[in-house]
Coordinates of C-alpha atoms in Angstrom, one line a residue:
Chain A
M18 CA 57.6 167.5 252.6
S19 CA 60.4 168.4 254.9
R20 CA 63.3 170.8 254.7
L21 CA 65.2 169.4 257.7
R22 CA 65.8 165.7 258.2
T23 CA 68.5 163.3 259.3
Q24 CA 69.6 160.1 257.8
E25 CA 71.3 157.4 259.9
L26 CA 72.7 160.2 262.0
S27 CA 75.1 159.3 264.8
L28 CA 76.4 162.1 267.2
G29 CA 78.7 162.0 270.2
Y30 CA 81.4 163.6 272.3
D31 CA 84.9 162.3 272.7
D32 CA 84.7 158.5 272.4
R33 CA 81.1 158.1 273.3
D34 CA 78.1 157.9 270.9
V35 CA 75.1 159.8 272.3
V36 CA 72.7 159.2 269.5
R37 CA 73.0 156.4 267.0
N38 CA 71.5 155.8 263.6
L39 CA 68.7 158.4 263.9
D40 CA 66.2 159.0 261.0
V41 CA 64.4 162.2 262.0
V42 CA 62.0 164.2 259.9
I43 CA 61.1 167.7 261.1
P44 CA 57.6 168.6 259.7
D45 CA 57.6 172.0 257.9
G46 CA 55.6 174.8 259.3
R47 CA 54.9 173.0 262.6
V48 CA 56.0 173.3 266.2
T49 CA 58.0 170.2 267.1
A50 CA 59.0 169.3 270.6
I51 CA 61.8 166.9 271.4
V52 CA 61.3 165.4 274.8
G53 CA 62.9 162.8 277.0
A54 CA 64.6 162.1 280.3
N55 CA 67.9 163.9 281.2
A56 CA 70.9 162.8 279.1
C57 CA 68.7 161.0 276.5
G58 CA 70.4 162.9 273.7
K59 CA 67.7 165.4 272.9
S60 CA 70.0 168.5 273.2
T61 CA 72.7 166.6 271.3
L62 CA 70.3 165.9 268.5
L63 CA 69.3 169.6 268.4
R64 CA 73.0 170.6 268.2
G65 CA 73.5 168.1 265.4
L66 CA 70.5 169.6 263.5
A67 CA 72.0 173.1 263.9
R68 CA 75.4 172.0 262.7
L69 CA 77.0 172.7 266.1
L70 CA 78.1 169.1 266.2
A71 CA 79.5 167.3 263.3
P72 CA 78.0 163.9 262.5
R73 CA 80.1 160.8 263.3
A74 CA 78.1 158.9 260.8
G75 CA 75.1 159.7 258.6
A76 CA 74.1 163.2 257.8
V77 CA 71.6 166.1 258.4
F78 CA 69.9 167.3 255.3
L79 CA 68.7 170.9 254.8
D80 CA 66.7 171.3 251.6
D81 CA 68.1 167.9 250.5
T82 CA 71.7 169.0 250.8
A83 CA 73.9 167.7 253.5
L84 CA 74.6 170.4 256.1
A85 CA 78.3 169.6 255.9
D86 CA 78.3 170.6 252.2
L87 CA 76.7 174.0 252.8
R88 CA 78.5 177.2 253.7
T89 CA 78.1 178.2 257.3
L90 CA 76.7 181.6 256.3
D91 CA 74.1 180.1 254.0
V92 CA 72.9 177.7 256.7
A93 CA 72.6 180.7 259.0
K94 CA 70.2 182.5 256.6
V95 CA 67.8 179.5 256.8
L96 CA 68.3 178.0 260.2
G97 CA 68.6 179.8 263.6
L98 CA 69.2 178.4 267.0
L99 CA 68.8 179.7 270.5
P100 CA 71.4 177.8 272.6
Q101 CA 70.7 176.6 276.1
S102 CA 72.8 179.2 277.9
P103 CA 73.6 182.0 275.5
V104 CA 76.3 184.5 276.5
A105 CA 75.6 188.2 276.6
P106 CA 78.7 190.6 276.5
D107 CA 79.0 192.6 279.6
G108 CA 76.7 195.6 279.7
I109 CA 75.2 195.1 276.2
T110 CA 71.8 196.7 275.6
V111 CA 68.7 195.1 274.2
A112 CA 68.8 196.9 270.9
D113 CA 72.4 196.1 270.3
L114 CA 71.9 192.4 271.1
V115 CA 68.9 191.9 268.9
S116 CA 70.7 193.7 266.1
R117 CA 73.5 191.2 266.2
G118 CA 70.9 188.6 264.9
R119 CA 71.3 190.3 261.5
Y120 CA 74.9 189.0 261.2
P121 CA 74.4 186.5 258.4
H122 CA 72.6 189.1 256.3
Q123 CA 75.4 191.6 256.4
G124 CA 78.5 191.5 254.3
W125 CA 82.1 192.5 255.3
F126 CA 81.6 196.0 254.2
R127 CA 77.8 196.5 254.0
R128 CA 76.2 199.0 256.2
W129 CA 73.0 198.6 258.3
T130 CA 70.1 198.6 255.8
D131 CA 66.4 199.3 256.0
R132 CA 65.9 195.5 255.7
D133 CA 68.0 195.0 258.8
H134 CA 66.1 197.7 260.6
D135 CA 62.7 196.3 259.7
A136 CA 63.7 192.8 260.7
V137 CA 64.8 194.0 264.2
T138 CA 61.7 196.2 264.6
R139 CA 59.4 193.2 263.7
A140 CA 61.4 190.9 266.0
M141 CA 61.1 193.3 269.0
A142 CA 57.4 194.0 268.4
A143 CA 56.6 190.3 268.1
T144 CA 58.4 189.4 271.3
G145 CA 57.0 192.4 273.3
T146 CA 60.5 193.7 274.0
A147 CA 60.0 197.0 272.2
D148 CA 60.0 199.0 275.4
L149 CA 63.3 197.5 276.6
I150 CA 65.4 199.0 273.8
D151 CA 67.9 200.9 275.9
R152 CA 68.0 198.6 278.8
P153 CA 71.1 196.5 279.6
I154 CA 70.4 192.8 279.4
R155 CA 71.8 192.4 282.9
S156 CA 69.0 194.5 284.4
L157 CA 66.2 192.3 282.9
S158 CA 64.2 189.6 284.6
G159 CA 64.6 186.0 283.4
G160 CA 61.4 186.1 281.4
Q161 CA 62.3 189.4 279.7
R162 CA 65.8 188.2 279.0
Q163 CA 64.6 185.0 277.3
R164 CA 62.2 187.0 275.1
V165 CA 65.1 189.3 274.1
W166 CA 67.1 186.2 273.1
V167 CA 64.2 185.0 271.1
A168 CA 64.0 188.4 269.5
M169 CA 67.6 188.1 268.4
A170 CA 66.9 184.7 266.9
L171 CA 63.9 186.2 265.1
A172 CA 65.9 189.1 263.8
Q173 CA 68.0 186.5 262.0
D174 CA 64.9 186.0 260.0
T175 CA 65.2 182.2 259.3
D176 CA 62.5 179.8 258.1
L177 CA 63.6 177.3 260.8
L178 CA 64.2 178.1 264.4
L179 CA 65.6 175.7 266.9
L180 CA 65.5 176.3 270.7
D181 CA 67.4 174.3 273.3
E182 CA 65.4 174.2 276.5
P183 CA 64.3 177.8 276.4
T184 CA 62.0 177.4 279.4
T185 CA 64.5 175.9 281.8
F186 CA 65.1 178.9 284.1
L187 CA 61.6 180.4 283.9
D188 CA 58.7 180.2 286.3
I189 CA 55.5 178.5 285.1
N190 CA 53.9 181.8 284.0
H191 CA 56.9 182.8 281.8
Q192 CA 57.2 179.2 280.5
V193 CA 53.6 179.4 279.2
E194 CA 54.1 183.0 277.9
L195 CA 57.2 181.9 275.9
L196 CA 55.5 178.8 274.4
R197 CA 52.5 181.0 273.5
L198 CA 54.9 183.3 271.8
L199 CA 56.5 180.5 269.8
R200 CA 53.0 179.2 268.8
E201 CA 52.0 182.7 267.7
L202 CA 55.2 183.1 265.6
N203 CA 54.5 179.8 264.0
E204 CA 50.9 180.6 263.2
E205 CA 51.7 184.1 261.9
S206 CA 54.7 183.4 259.7
G207 CA 54.6 179.7 259.1
K208 CA 58.0 179.4 260.7
T209 CA 59.1 175.8 261.5
I210 CA 60.0 175.6 265.2
V211 CA 61.9 172.8 267.0
V212 CA 62.1 173.1 270.7
V213 CA 63.7 170.8 273.3
L214 CA 61.5 170.7 276.4
H215 CA 61.6 169.1 279.8
D216 CA 57.9 169.5 280.6
L217 CA 55.9 166.9 278.8
N218 CA 52.6 168.5 279.7
L219 CA 53.6 171.9 278.1
A220 CA 55.0 170.0 275.1
C221 CA 51.6 168.3 274.5
R222 CA 49.8 171.5 275.0
F223 CA 51.7 173.8 272.7
C224 CA 53.3 171.6 270.0
D225 CA 52.0 169.9 266.9
H226 CA 54.6 167.2 266.7
L227 CA 56.4 165.2 269.4
I228 CA 59.7 163.4 269.2
A229 CA 60.2 161.3 272.3
M230 CA 63.7 160.0 272.9
S231 CA 65.2 157.5 275.3
A232 CA 68.9 156.5 275.5
G233 CA 69.8 158.1 272.1
Q234 CA 66.9 156.5 270.3
I235 CA 63.6 157.7 269.1
V236 CA 60.8 155.9 271.0
A237 CA 57.8 157.6 269.5
E238 CA 57.0 160.5 267.1
G239 CA 53.7 162.0 266.0
A240 CA 50.9 164.3 267.2
P241 CA 50.8 164.4 271.0
T242 CA 47.2 163.1 271.2
E243 CA 48.2 160.1 269.2
V244 CA 51.5 159.1 270.7
V245 CA 51.4 160.0 274.4
T246 CA 50.3 157.0 276.4
A247 CA 50.9 155.8 279.9
A248 CA 53.2 153.1 278.5
L249 CA 55.3 155.7 276.6
V250 CA 55.8 157.9 279.7
E251 CA 56.7 154.8 281.7
K252 CA 59.2 153.8 279.0
V253 CA 60.7 157.3 278.4
F254 CA 60.7 158.8 281.9
G255 CA 60.3 155.6 284.1
L256 CA 57.3 157.2 285.6
S257 CA 54.0 155.4 286.1
C258 CA 51.1 157.7 285.5
L259 CA 47.6 158.3 284.2
I260 CA 46.9 160.3 281.0
V261 CA 43.9 162.5 281.2
P262 CA 42.7 165.1 278.7
D263 CA 43.8 168.7 279.5
P264 CA 40.5 170.4 280.8
V265 CA 41.2 173.5 278.6
A266 CA 42.7 172.2 275.4
G267 CA 41.9 168.5 275.4
T268 CA 45.6 167.6 274.8
P269 CA 47.1 164.7 276.9
M270 CA 48.0 165.6 280.4
I271 CA 50.3 163.5 282.6
V272 CA 49.3 162.9 286.2
P273 CA 51.8 160.9 288.2
A274 CA 50.1 157.8 289.7
Chain B
M28 CA 52.1 190.9 272.7
S29 CA 50.2 191.2 269.4
T30 CA 51.8 193.1 266.6
L31 CA 50.0 196.4 266.4
T32 CA 51.0 198.7 263.6
A33 CA 51.1 201.8 265.9
S34 CA 53.5 200.1 268.3
T35 CA 55.7 198.9 265.4
V36 CA 56.0 202.5 264.2
D37 CA 57.0 203.6 267.7
T38 CA 59.5 200.8 268.0
S39 CA 61.0 201.6 264.6
A40 CA 61.4 205.3 265.6
A41 CA 62.9 204.4 268.9
L42 CA 65.3 201.9 267.3
K43 CA 66.4 204.5 264.7
A44 CA 67.0 207.1 267.4
N45 CA 69.0 204.5 269.4
R46 CA 71.2 203.6 266.4
R47 CA 71.8 207.3 265.5
R48 CA 72.8 208.0 269.0
R49 CA 75.3 205.1 269.1
E50 CA 76.7 206.0 265.7
A51 CA 77.1 209.7 266.7
R52 CA 78.8 208.7 269.9
T53 CA 81.2 206.4 268.1
T54 CA 82.1 209.1 265.6
A55 CA 82.6 211.8 268.3
V56 CA 84.8 209.4 270.4
L57 CA 87.0 208.4 267.4
V58 CA 87.4 212.0 266.2
G59 CA 88.1 213.2 269.7
L60 CA 90.7 210.5 270.3
A61 CA 92.4 211.1 267.0
I62 CA 92.7 214.8 267.8
L63 CA 94.0 214.0 271.3
V64 CA 96.6 211.6 270.0
F65 CA 97.8 214.1 267.4
A66 CA 98.0 216.9 270.0
L67 CA 100.0 214.7 272.3
L68 CA 102.3 213.7 269.5
V69 CA 103.0 217.4 268.7
V70 CA 103.4 218.4 272.3
T71 CA 105.9 215.6 272.9
M72 CA 108.0 217.0 270.1
M73 CA 107.6 220.6 271.3
I74 CA 109.2 220.3 274.7
G75 CA 112.7 219.4 275.8
S76 CA 115.9 221.3 276.4
F77 CA 115.2 223.2 273.2
R78 CA 111.6 224.4 272.9
I79 CA 109.8 224.5 269.6
G80 CA 106.5 226.0 268.7
A81 CA 103.6 223.7 267.7
L82 CA 103.4 225.1 264.2
D83 CA 107.1 224.6 263.6
V84 CA 106.8 221.0 264.7
V85 CA 103.9 220.3 262.4
A86 CA 105.6 222.2 259.5
S87 CA 108.8 220.2 260.0
M88 CA 106.9 216.9 260.2
L89 CA 105.2 217.7 256.9
H90 CA 108.6 218.7 255.4
L91 CA 107.4 222.2 255.0
S92 CA 109.9 223.9 257.3
D93 CA 113.0 225.6 256.0
S94 CA 115.0 225.6 259.3
P95 CA 117.6 222.9 259.3
G96 CA 118.0 223.3 263.1
V97 CA 114.3 222.7 263.8
D98 CA 114.3 219.9 261.3
F99 CA 117.2 218.2 263.0
V100 CA 115.7 218.4 266.5
V101 CA 112.2 217.4 265.4
R102 CA 112.8 214.7 262.8
D103 CA 116.1 213.2 264.0
L104 CA 116.0 213.6 267.7
R105 CA 112.3 213.6 268.8
L106 CA 110.3 212.0 266.0
P107 CA 111.7 208.5 266.6
T108 CA 110.7 208.4 270.2
A109 CA 107.3 210.0 269.6
A110 CA 106.6 207.7 266.7
S111 CA 107.6 204.7 268.8
A112 CA 105.2 205.8 271.6
L113 CA 102.5 206.2 269.0
G114 CA 103.1 202.9 267.3
V115 CA 103.6 200.9 270.4
G116 CA 100.5 202.4 272.0
L117 CA 98.4 201.7 268.9
A118 CA 99.6 198.1 268.8
L119 CA 99.2 197.4 272.5
G120 CA 95.7 199.0 272.6
A121 CA 94.4 197.0 269.7
S122 CA 96.0 193.8 270.8
G123 CA 94.8 194.1 274.4
T124 CA 91.2 194.6 273.5
I125 CA 91.3 191.7 271.0
F126 CA 92.6 189.3 273.7
Q127 CA 90.1 190.6 276.3
Q128 CA 87.1 190.2 274.0
I129 CA 88.1 186.8 272.5
L130 CA 88.8 185.3 275.9
R131 CA 85.8 187.2 277.5
N132 CA 87.8 188.3 280.5
P133 CA 89.1 191.8 281.3
L134 CA 92.2 190.3 282.9
A135 CA 93.2 188.5 279.7
S136 CA 95.6 191.1 278.4
P137 CA 98.8 189.9 276.7
D138 CA 100.7 191.2 279.8
F139 CA 99.2 188.6 282.0
V140 CA 98.9 185.5 279.8
G141 CA 102.6 184.8 279.2
I142 CA 103.2 186.5 275.8
T143 CA 105.1 189.4 277.2
S144 CA 107.0 187.1 279.6
G145 CA 108.1 184.9 276.7
A146 CA 109.5 188.0 274.9
G147 CA 111.1 189.0 278.2
L148 CA 112.8 185.7 278.7
A149 CA 114.2 185.5 275.2
A150 CA 115.5 189.1 275.4
V151 CA 117.1 188.6 278.8
V152 CA 118.8 185.4 277.6
G153 CA 120.0 187.4 274.6
I154 CA 121.4 190.2 276.7
V155 CA 122.9 188.1 279.5
V156 CA 124.0 184.9 277.8
L157 CA 124.7 185.9 274.2
Q158 CA 125.8 189.5 275.2
A159 CA 123.7 190.7 272.3
G160 CA 122.2 194.2 271.9
G161 CA 119.9 196.2 269.7
L162 CA 118.2 194.4 266.9
V163 CA 119.3 190.9 267.9
V164 CA 117.5 191.4 271.3
S165 CA 114.4 192.7 269.5
G166 CA 114.4 189.7 267.2
L167 CA 114.7 187.4 270.1
A168 CA 111.9 189.1 271.9
L169 CA 109.7 188.8 268.9
G170 CA 110.5 185.1 268.6
G171 CA 110.0 184.6 272.4
A172 CA 106.5 186.1 272.2
L173 CA 105.5 184.0 269.2
L174 CA 106.9 180.9 270.9
A175 CA 105.1 181.5 274.2
A176 CA 101.8 182.1 272.3
T177 CA 102.2 178.9 270.2
L178 CA 103.0 177.0 273.3
M179 CA 99.9 178.3 275.0
Y180 CA 97.6 177.7 272.0
V181 CA 98.9 174.1 271.8
L182 CA 98.5 173.4 275.5
A183 CA 95.1 175.0 275.7
W184 CA 93.7 173.2 272.6
R185 CA 91.1 170.7 273.3
D186 CA 88.5 170.6 270.4
G187 CA 89.0 174.3 270.2
V188 CA 90.4 176.9 272.6
S189 CA 88.2 178.1 275.4
G190 CA 88.8 181.3 277.4
Y191 CA 89.4 180.0 280.8
R192 CA 91.9 177.3 280.0
F193 CA 93.8 179.7 277.8
I194 CA 94.1 182.3 280.5
L195 CA 95.1 179.8 283.2
I196 CA 97.7 178.2 281.0
G197 CA 98.9 181.6 280.1
I198 CA 99.3 182.7 283.7
G199 CA 101.1 179.4 284.4
I200 CA 103.5 180.0 281.5
A201 CA 104.0 183.6 282.6
A202 CA 105.0 182.5 286.0
F203 CA 107.3 179.8 284.6
F204 CA 109.1 182.3 282.2
D205 CA 109.3 185.0 284.9
G206 CA 111.0 182.4 287.1
L207 CA 113.5 181.6 284.4
V208 CA 114.1 185.4 283.9
G209 CA 115.0 185.7 287.6
F210 CA 117.3 182.7 287.3
V211 CA 119.2 184.1 284.3
L212 CA 119.5 187.5 285.9
S213 CA 120.9 186.0 289.1
R214 CA 123.7 184.4 287.1
A215 CA 124.4 187.6 285.1
Q216 CA 127.3 190.1 285.5
L217 CA 126.3 193.5 286.9
F218 CA 126.5 195.4 283.6
E219 CA 124.4 192.9 281.7
A220 CA 121.9 192.5 284.5
R221 CA 121.4 196.3 284.5
Q222 CA 121.0 196.3 280.8
A223 CA 118.5 193.4 281.0
M224 CA 116.5 195.1 283.8
H225 CA 116.4 198.3 281.7
W226 CA 115.0 196.4 278.8
L227 CA 112.5 194.6 281.0
T228 CA 111.1 197.9 282.4
G229 CA 110.2 199.0 278.9
S230 CA 110.9 202.3 277.3
V231 CA 109.7 203.9 274.1
G232 CA 113.0 205.6 273.6
Q233 CA 114.9 202.5 272.9
A234 CA 113.5 201.6 269.5
S235 CA 115.8 201.6 266.5
D236 CA 114.8 202.7 263.0
T237 CA 114.5 199.1 261.8
E238 CA 112.3 198.2 264.7
L239 CA 110.1 201.2 264.0
R240 CA 109.8 200.3 260.4
L241 CA 108.8 196.8 261.4
L242 CA 106.3 198.1 263.9
F243 CA 104.6 200.5 261.5
G244 CA 104.7 198.0 258.7
A245 CA 102.8 195.5 261.0
L246 CA 100.3 198.3 262.0
V247 CA 99.6 199.3 258.4
V248 CA 98.8 195.7 257.5
L249 CA 97.2 194.4 260.7
L250 CA 95.0 197.3 261.9
P251 CA 92.8 197.2 258.8
I252 CA 92.6 193.4 259.1
A253 CA 91.6 193.8 262.8
M254 CA 88.9 196.3 261.7
L255 CA 87.5 193.7 259.3
L256 CA 87.7 191.0 262.0
Q257 CA 85.7 193.2 264.3
R258 CA 82.6 191.8 262.6
P259 CA 83.1 188.1 263.5
L260 CA 84.4 189.3 266.9
R261 CA 81.0 190.8 267.6
A262 CA 79.5 187.4 267.0
L263 CA 82.1 185.5 268.9
E264 CA 81.3 187.7 272.0
L265 CA 78.0 185.9 272.2
G266 CA 79.6 182.5 272.7
D267 CA 80.7 179.9 270.2
D268 CA 77.3 178.3 269.8
S269 CA 75.6 181.6 268.9
A270 CA 78.5 182.7 266.8
R271 CA 78.3 179.5 264.7
T272 CA 74.6 179.7 264.4
L273 CA 74.9 183.3 263.1
G274 CA 77.2 182.0 260.4
T275 CA 80.7 182.6 261.8
R276 CA 83.5 180.1 261.4
A277 CA 84.2 180.4 265.0
E278 CA 87.5 178.6 265.3
L279 CA 89.0 180.1 262.2
S280 CA 87.9 183.7 263.2
R281 CA 89.3 183.2 266.6
A282 CA 92.6 181.9 265.3
A283 CA 92.9 184.9 262.9
L284 CA 92.1 187.4 265.7
L285 CA 94.5 185.8 268.1
G286 CA 97.1 185.8 265.4
V287 CA 96.6 189.5 264.7
G288 CA 96.6 190.4 268.4
L289 CA 99.7 188.3 269.0
V290 CA 101.8 189.8 266.2
L291 CA 100.8 193.3 267.2
V292 CA 101.9 192.8 270.8
A293 CA 105.0 191.0 269.7
V294 CA 106.3 193.8 267.5
A295 CA 105.4 196.3 270.1
V296 CA 107.3 194.5 272.8
S297 CA 110.3 193.9 270.5
A298 CA 110.4 197.7 269.8
S299 CA 110.1 199.0 273.3
G300 CA 110.4 196.2 275.8
P301 CA 107.4 195.1 277.9
I302 CA 105.5 198.3 278.7
V303 CA 102.9 197.0 281.2
F304 CA 99.2 197.9 281.7
V305 CA 98.6 199.8 278.5
A306 CA 97.1 196.7 276.8
L307 CA 95.2 196.0 280.0
V308 CA 93.5 199.4 280.4
A309 CA 93.1 200.6 276.8
G310 CA 90.1 198.4 275.9
P311 CA 88.1 199.1 279.0
I312 CA 88.7 202.8 278.7
A313 CA 87.6 202.7 275.0
N314 CA 84.5 200.7 276.0
R315 CA 83.7 203.3 278.7
L316 CA 83.9 206.1 276.1
L317 CA 82.0 204.3 273.4
G318 CA 79.3 202.7 275.6
P319 CA 79.0 199.1 276.9
A320 CA 79.9 196.1 274.7
T321 CA 81.0 198.2 271.7
G322 CA 84.5 196.9 271.8
G323 CA 86.0 199.1 269.2
I324 CA 89.4 198.0 268.2
V325 CA 90.3 201.3 266.6
A326 CA 89.1 203.3 269.6
S327 CA 91.1 201.0 271.9
A328 CA 94.2 201.4 269.7
L329 CA 93.9 205.2 269.9
V330 CA 93.4 205.1 273.6
G331 CA 96.6 203.0 273.9
A332 CA 98.5 205.6 271.8
A333 CA 97.2 208.5 273.9
L334 CA 98.1 206.7 277.1
L335 CA 101.6 205.9 276.0
L336 CA 102.3 209.3 274.6
A337 CA 101.0 210.9 277.9
A338 CA 103.0 208.4 280.0
D339 CA 106.2 209.2 278.0
L340 CA 105.6 212.9 278.5
V341 CA 105.3 212.4 282.2
A342 CA 108.2 210.0 282.4
V343 CA 110.6 212.1 280.4
H344 CA 109.6 215.7 281.2
L345 CA 107.6 215.9 284.4
M346 CA 109.8 213.7 286.6
P347 CA 112.9 215.1 288.4
T348 CA 115.0 212.6 286.4
P349 CA 113.8 210.9 283.2
L350 CA 112.3 207.5 283.8
P351 CA 111.6 204.5 281.5
T352 CA 108.0 204.7 280.3
G353 CA 107.2 201.4 281.8
V354 CA 107.6 202.8 285.4
V355 CA 104.9 205.4 284.8
T356 CA 102.5 203.0 283.1
G357 CA 103.0 200.6 285.9
A358 CA 102.4 203.2 288.6
V359 CA 99.2 204.2 286.9
G360 CA 98.1 200.7 285.9
A361 CA 98.6 198.8 289.2
P362 CA 95.8 200.6 291.1
Y363 CA 93.5 199.9 288.1
L364 CA 94.3 196.2 288.3
L365 CA 93.5 196.1 292.0
W366 CA 90.2 197.9 291.4
L367 CA 89.4 195.4 288.5
L368 CA 90.2 192.4 290.7
A369 CA 88.1 193.8 293.6
T370 CA 85.1 194.6 291.4
T371 CA 85.0 191.6 289.2
N372 CA 85.1 189.4 292.2
R373 CA 82.3 191.3 293.8
Q374 CA 80.1 191.0 290.7
G375 CA 81.1 187.3 290.3
A376 CA 81.4 188.1 286.5
G377 CA 84.9 187.1 285.8
G378 CA 88.3 187.2 287.6

């Protein structure tokens, strides 16, 4: 059973197709990683899934309805996205930013309700950003800032959450911290999470389901332990390597040859 | 990072306090600004060659006075100018902050992105070439502003309108129109050139009854719409991707906001001529009063009105000889612009 899937989906910019004819199924209640070399179309696919990019052909289905047939506001109640480089208005504070995640749940005239308040409280507690409430975003470290953005996406209170390379500007410690957080969120609330990642080792370690892409096509999908092989890494990244089990978790670990 | 109940309770209380504080500040600022604007409005009508007490002014405005002399001075002589300063200030303040927030740049006020220049060119052509005056010039200015904005929107469009392209094209268009204004002026007779220059400096005293009616009509319709559009604007501030993910129809909201901001600035310029810097400074001042990233359109409109009423007081009553309002706002605004350019470059945030 899957709430989010695509059918013969083609996406592109200007006159260039980036991904063509993709049939992707995002498993419910799991953490899915989309991996691949630079410019393989993984972020494009994520943007298509989040309706930021209209399909050139085919469709994305959310609960068996094509995204294009749904109202923007209704999509926003079910599906959230943290973009690759989100923009924070100058001087905005953490509490204000996280509160803006409540947008799709508020009407034109409705005031801030207890439900909004509770969602923001939960999001900040879950992301460990509660003691940053009055701080301006600008004054935060990269790791803190990313957690605040995740808190905003959580405040949106959606069943599906997509994240576009959330670990890119973080050091290894904060990368692991963020992925642990996503894992926790998934385990505690059953949220379906899709994350575009660069680091294959981290993807194997923290995700249930892997979608490996190359040149706009899906090369492999499935549980990391089943799909990650030296041949796959060679094909996707052009890197010859050995696969050894991660000494801690037993998941596949890539060691360049 | 685990979710402890105790910490959640603390967070909840802290968030509630934070929200209460922000709401209280917003209310205080709005009430304070409204009082200030009203006070300035009354003071403007008190002073002049014939002094009138504050209570008499208010009584006359509310049609409660029984002195025909006071009524004549207040309602017929002073109210049009005061109302024009109020209306033009409100419109410029609201419009300026809308443009700055949509284009995410403190420099993106309508003064700089060609809209005012479009109005100026049309008006100067009207005065110099067509020898028109009064309402025709205002109508032309309105048309010029709308034309310049349409031109910018079309030129800047590429799968949507992005901030930087819009601003750069706007600055280019402003330079082009200003050049044409100079050309037309250099061909003009002395009398018409003086008239055109006077219009270009901007003065709240030059609005006619019809222009005022148009201005206030636009304000009554567009300010409430702008207040409603504040909601999608808060989402748009986070960038288009986030705005869409949050459920905004980004392009539609932006077009609506630009439309509202554009018509507001166009009617303001057609009523008073281009009064510079009010639209540029009102938004940042309102933000400073309300707290960072609050971007209140109403607060900015009130700041605009207060600024313009104060500038008119200074221009007409505190100077040895009465000056056009635009001279005073320019003299106050230019240092601010320099400061803005210097600091944004240092932070590398915009500019």
